[in-house]
Tab-separated table of C-alpha atoms in Angstrom:
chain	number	residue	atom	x	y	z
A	300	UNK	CA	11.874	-2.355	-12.757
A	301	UNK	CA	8.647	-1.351	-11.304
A	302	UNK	CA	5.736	-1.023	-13.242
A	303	UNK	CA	2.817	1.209	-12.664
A	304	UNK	CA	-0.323	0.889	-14.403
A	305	UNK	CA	-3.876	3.137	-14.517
A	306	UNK	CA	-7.439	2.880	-15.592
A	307	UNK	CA	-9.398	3.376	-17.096
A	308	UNK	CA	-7.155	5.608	-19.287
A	309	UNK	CA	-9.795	8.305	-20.246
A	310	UNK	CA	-12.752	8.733	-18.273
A	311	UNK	CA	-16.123	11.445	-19.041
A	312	UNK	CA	-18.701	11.706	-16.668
A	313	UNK	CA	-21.351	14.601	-15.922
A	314	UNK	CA	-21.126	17.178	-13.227
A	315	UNK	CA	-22.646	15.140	-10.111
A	316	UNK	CA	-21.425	11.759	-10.908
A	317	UNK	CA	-19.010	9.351	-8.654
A	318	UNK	CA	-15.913	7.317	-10.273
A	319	UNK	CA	-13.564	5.172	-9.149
A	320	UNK	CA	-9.646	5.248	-10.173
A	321	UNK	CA	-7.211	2.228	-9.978
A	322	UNK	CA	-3.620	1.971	-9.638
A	323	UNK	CA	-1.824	-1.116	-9.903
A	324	UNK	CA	1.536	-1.507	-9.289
A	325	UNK	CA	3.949	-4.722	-10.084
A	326	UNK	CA	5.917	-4.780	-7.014
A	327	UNK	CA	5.411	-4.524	-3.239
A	328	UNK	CA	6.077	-0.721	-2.261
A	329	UNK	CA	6.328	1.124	0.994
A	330	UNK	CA	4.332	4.574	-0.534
A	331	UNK	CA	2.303	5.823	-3.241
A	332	UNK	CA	0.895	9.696	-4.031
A	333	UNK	CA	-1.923	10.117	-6.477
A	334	UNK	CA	-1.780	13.794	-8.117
A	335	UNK	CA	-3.653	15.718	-10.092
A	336	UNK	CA	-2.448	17.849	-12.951
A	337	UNK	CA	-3.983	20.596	-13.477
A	338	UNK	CA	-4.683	22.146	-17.154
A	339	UNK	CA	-1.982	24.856	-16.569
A	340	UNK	CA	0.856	21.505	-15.909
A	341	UNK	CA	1.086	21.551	-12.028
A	342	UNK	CA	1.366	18.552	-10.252
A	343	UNK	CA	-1.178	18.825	-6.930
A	344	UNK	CA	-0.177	16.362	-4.211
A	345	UNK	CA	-3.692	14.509	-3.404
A	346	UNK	CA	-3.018	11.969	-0.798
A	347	UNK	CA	0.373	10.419	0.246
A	348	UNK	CA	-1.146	6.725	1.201
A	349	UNK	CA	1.458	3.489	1.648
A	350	UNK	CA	-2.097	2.028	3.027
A	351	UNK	CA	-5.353	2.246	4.403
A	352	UNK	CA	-7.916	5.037	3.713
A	353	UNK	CA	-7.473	8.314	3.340
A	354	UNK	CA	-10.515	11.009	3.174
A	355	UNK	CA	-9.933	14.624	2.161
A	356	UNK	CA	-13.513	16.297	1.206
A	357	UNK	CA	-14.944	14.515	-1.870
A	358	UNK	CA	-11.848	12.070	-2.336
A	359	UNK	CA	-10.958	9.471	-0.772
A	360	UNK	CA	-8.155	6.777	-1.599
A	361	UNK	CA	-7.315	3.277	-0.656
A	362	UNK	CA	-3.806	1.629	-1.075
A	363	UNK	CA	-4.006	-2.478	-0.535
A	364	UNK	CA	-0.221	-2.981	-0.183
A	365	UNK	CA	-0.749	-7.234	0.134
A	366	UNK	CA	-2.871	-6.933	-3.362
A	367	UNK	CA	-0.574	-3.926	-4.981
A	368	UNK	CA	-3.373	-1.471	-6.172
A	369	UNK	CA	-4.757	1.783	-5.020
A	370	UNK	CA	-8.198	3.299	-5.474
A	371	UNK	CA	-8.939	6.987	-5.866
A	372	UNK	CA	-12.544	7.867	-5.385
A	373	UNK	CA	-13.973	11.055	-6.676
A	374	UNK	CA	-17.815	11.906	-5.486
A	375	UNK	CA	-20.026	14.443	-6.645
A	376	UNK	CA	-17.947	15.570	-9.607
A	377	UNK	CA	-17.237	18.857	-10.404
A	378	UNK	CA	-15.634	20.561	-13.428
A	379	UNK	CA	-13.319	22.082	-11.640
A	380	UNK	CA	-11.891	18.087	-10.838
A	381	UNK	CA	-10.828	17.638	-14.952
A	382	UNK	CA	-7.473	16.565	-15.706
A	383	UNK	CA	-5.096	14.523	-15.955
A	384	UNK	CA	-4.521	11.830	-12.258
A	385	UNK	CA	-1.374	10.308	-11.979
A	386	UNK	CA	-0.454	7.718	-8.947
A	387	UNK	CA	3.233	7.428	-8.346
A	388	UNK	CA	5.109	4.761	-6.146
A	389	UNK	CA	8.650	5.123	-5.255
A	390	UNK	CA	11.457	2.762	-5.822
A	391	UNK	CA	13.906	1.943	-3.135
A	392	UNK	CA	17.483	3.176	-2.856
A	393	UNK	CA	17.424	6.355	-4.137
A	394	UNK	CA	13.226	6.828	-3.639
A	395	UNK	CA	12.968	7.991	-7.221
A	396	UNK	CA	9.030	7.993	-8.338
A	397	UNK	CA	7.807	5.889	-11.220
A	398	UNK	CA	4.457	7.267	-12.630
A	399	UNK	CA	1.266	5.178	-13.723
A	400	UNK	CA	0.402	6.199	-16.872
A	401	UNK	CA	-2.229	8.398	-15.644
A	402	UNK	CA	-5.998	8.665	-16.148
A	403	UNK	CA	-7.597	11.475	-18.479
A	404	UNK	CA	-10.746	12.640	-16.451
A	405	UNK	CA	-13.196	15.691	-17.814
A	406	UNK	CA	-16.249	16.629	-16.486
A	407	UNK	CA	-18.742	17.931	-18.218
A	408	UNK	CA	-21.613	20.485	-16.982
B	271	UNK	CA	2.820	25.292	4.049
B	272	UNK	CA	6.354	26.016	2.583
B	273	UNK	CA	6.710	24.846	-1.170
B	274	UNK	CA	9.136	24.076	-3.885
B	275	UNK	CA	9.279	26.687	-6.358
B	276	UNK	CA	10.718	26.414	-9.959
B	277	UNK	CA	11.699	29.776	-12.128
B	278	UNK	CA	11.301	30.405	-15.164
B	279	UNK	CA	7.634	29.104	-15.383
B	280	UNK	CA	8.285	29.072	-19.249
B	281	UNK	CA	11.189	29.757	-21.746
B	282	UNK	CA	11.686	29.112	-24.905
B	283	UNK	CA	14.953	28.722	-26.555
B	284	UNK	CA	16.413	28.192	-29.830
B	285	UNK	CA	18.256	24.952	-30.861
B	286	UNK	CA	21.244	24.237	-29.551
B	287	UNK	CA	21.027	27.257	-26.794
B	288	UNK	CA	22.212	26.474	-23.323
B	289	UNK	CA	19.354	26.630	-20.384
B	290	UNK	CA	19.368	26.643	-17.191
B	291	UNK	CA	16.527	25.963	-14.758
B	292	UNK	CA	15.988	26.717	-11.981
B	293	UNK	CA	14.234	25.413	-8.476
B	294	UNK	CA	14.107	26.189	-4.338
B	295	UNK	CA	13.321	23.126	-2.416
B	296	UNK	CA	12.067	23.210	0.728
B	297	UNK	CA	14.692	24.553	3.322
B	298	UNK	CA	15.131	21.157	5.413
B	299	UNK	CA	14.726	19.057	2.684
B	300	UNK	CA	17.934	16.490	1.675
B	301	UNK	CA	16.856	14.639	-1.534
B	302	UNK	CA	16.445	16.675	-4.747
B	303	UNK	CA	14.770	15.582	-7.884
B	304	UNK	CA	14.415	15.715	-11.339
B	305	UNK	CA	11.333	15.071	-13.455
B	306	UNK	CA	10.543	15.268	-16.983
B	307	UNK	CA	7.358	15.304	-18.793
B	308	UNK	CA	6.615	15.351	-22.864
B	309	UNK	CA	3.288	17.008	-24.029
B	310	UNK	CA	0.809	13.827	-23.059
B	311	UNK	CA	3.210	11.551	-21.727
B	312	UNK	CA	3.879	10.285	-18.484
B	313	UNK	CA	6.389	12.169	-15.805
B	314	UNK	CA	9.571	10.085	-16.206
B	315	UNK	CA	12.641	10.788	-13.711
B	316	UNK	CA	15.598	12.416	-15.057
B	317	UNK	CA	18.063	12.184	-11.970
B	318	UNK	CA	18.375	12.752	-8.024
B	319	UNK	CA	20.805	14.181	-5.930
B	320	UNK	CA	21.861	13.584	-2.249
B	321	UNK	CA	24.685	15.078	0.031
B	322	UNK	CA	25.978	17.226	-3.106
B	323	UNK	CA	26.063	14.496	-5.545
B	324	UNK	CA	23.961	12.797	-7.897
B	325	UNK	CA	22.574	9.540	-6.491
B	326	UNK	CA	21.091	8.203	-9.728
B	327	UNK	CA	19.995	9.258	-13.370
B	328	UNK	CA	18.404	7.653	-15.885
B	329	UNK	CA	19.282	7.330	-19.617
B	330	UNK	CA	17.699	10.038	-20.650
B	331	UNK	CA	20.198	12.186	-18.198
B	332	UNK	CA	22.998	12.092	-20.933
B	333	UNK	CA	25.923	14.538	-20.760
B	334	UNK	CA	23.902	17.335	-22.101
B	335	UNK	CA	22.542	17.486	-18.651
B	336	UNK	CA	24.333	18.667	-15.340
B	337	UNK	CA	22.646	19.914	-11.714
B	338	UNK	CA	23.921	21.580	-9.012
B	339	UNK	CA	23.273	23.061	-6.035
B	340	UNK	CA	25.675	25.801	-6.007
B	341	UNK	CA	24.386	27.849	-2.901
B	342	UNK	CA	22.638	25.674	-0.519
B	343	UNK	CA	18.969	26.416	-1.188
B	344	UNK	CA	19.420	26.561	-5.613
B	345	UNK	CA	19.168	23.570	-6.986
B	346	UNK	CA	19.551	23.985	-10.888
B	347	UNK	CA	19.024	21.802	-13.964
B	348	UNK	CA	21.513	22.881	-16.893
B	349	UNK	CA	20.682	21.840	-20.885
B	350	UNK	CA	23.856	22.796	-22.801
B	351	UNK	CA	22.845	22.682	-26.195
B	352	UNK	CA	19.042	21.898	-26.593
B	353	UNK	CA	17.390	19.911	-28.855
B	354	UNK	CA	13.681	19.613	-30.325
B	355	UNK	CA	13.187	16.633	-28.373
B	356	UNK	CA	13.863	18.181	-25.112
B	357	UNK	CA	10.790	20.239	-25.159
B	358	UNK	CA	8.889	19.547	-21.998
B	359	UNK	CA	7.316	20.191	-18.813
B	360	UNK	CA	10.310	19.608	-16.039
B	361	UNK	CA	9.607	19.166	-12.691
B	362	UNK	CA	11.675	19.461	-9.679
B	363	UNK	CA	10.852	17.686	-6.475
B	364	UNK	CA	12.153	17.359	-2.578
B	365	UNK	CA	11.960	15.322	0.371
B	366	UNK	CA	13.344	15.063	3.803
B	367	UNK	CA	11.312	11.634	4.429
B	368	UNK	CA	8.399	10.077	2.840
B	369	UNK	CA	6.329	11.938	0.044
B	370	UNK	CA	8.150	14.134	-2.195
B	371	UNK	CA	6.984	17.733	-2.893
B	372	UNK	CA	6.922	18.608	-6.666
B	373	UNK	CA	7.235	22.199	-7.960
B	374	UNK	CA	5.049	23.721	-10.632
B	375	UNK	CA	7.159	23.313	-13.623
B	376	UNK	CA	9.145	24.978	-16.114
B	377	UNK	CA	7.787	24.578	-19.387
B	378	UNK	CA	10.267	24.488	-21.704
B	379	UNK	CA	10.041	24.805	-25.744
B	380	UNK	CA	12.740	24.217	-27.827
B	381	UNK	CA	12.497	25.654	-31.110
């Protein structure tokens, strides 16, 4: 089956900074959601992005189907943006999600 | 923005205690989902259901585990006798199309 992969698998940066996210993915796919999870457990939808560039405040995301990775871009880092960032691509038939195994972010003040 | 919502957001049960939880899609949704998640782990699918009927489980979806959708907006995941190892975060999802919508959770701790 599909597999999903993340990186880096922990990240720390200071309140302010930029990083970048990847997602790679084994097989071609026709969608992928990045979420974050919150420290109270809830998923938050991010971006729904089978390609292209999305831009939603200080993230952004890429998907490059062809190449079978997607970027998540944080800027200007706040504490507030700590936890845990899962992409997720479906499979087909039933559309069931496989999950990357998710990147641990914290920023510190 | 409608959303899915799960009840209980926590419970705890003894061993081998039956549980049932519970989750409203989103009204004009027609695929229902599943999810499963261990303290640190990755979310791993449990099952999905279509048109009344389950459209595909995983291993981890042994007979312990039944859903239904008994009323046309429930949709309901039953343990009936819980173990240690199914202490988790479990997360239902819908979609009509496209990207699924995932509740908050039910955090469940089996004791």
């Amino acid at each position: 089956g599909i597999q999903v992969e993340q990186s880096p698998p922990d990240l720390i940066l200071q309140e302010g900074a930029n990083s970048t996210l990847r997602c790679n993915f084994s097989d071609s796919v026709n969608n992928l959601q990045w979420f974050h999870q919150n420290p109270w457990g809830q998923l938050i939808n991010l971006f729904y992005i089978p390609s292209g560039t999305k831009q939603n405040g200080r993230l952004s995301a890429t998907t490059v189907a062809t190449e079978r990775y997607s970027l998540l871009y944080i800027s200007s880092s706040q504490t507030t943006d700590s936890g845990v960032y899962f992409c997720a691509v479906p499979t087909s038939g039933t559309y069931k999600y496989i999950f990357g195994t998710g990147t641990r972010l914290k920023v510190l003040a | 923005e409608p959303e899915v919502t799960q009840t209980p957001s926590h419970q705890v049960t003894q061993m081998g205690q039956e549980v049932i939880l519970r989750c409203v899609p989103i009204s004009n949704h027609l695929y229902f989902y599943w999810y499963r998640q261990i303290l640190g782990q990755k979310v791993e699918f449990l099952v999905s259901f279509y048109n009344n009927e389950i459209s595909e489980k995983s291993e981890i979806f042994d007979d312990q585990f039944s859903v239904e959708r008994p009323d046309g907006s429930n949709f309901t995941l039953k343990i009936r006798s819980t173990k240690l190892e199914d202490s988790a975060m479990y997360f239902c999802a819908s979609r009509v199309s496209g990207s699924q919508y995932f509740g908050p959770g039910t955090r469940l701790l089996v004791l």
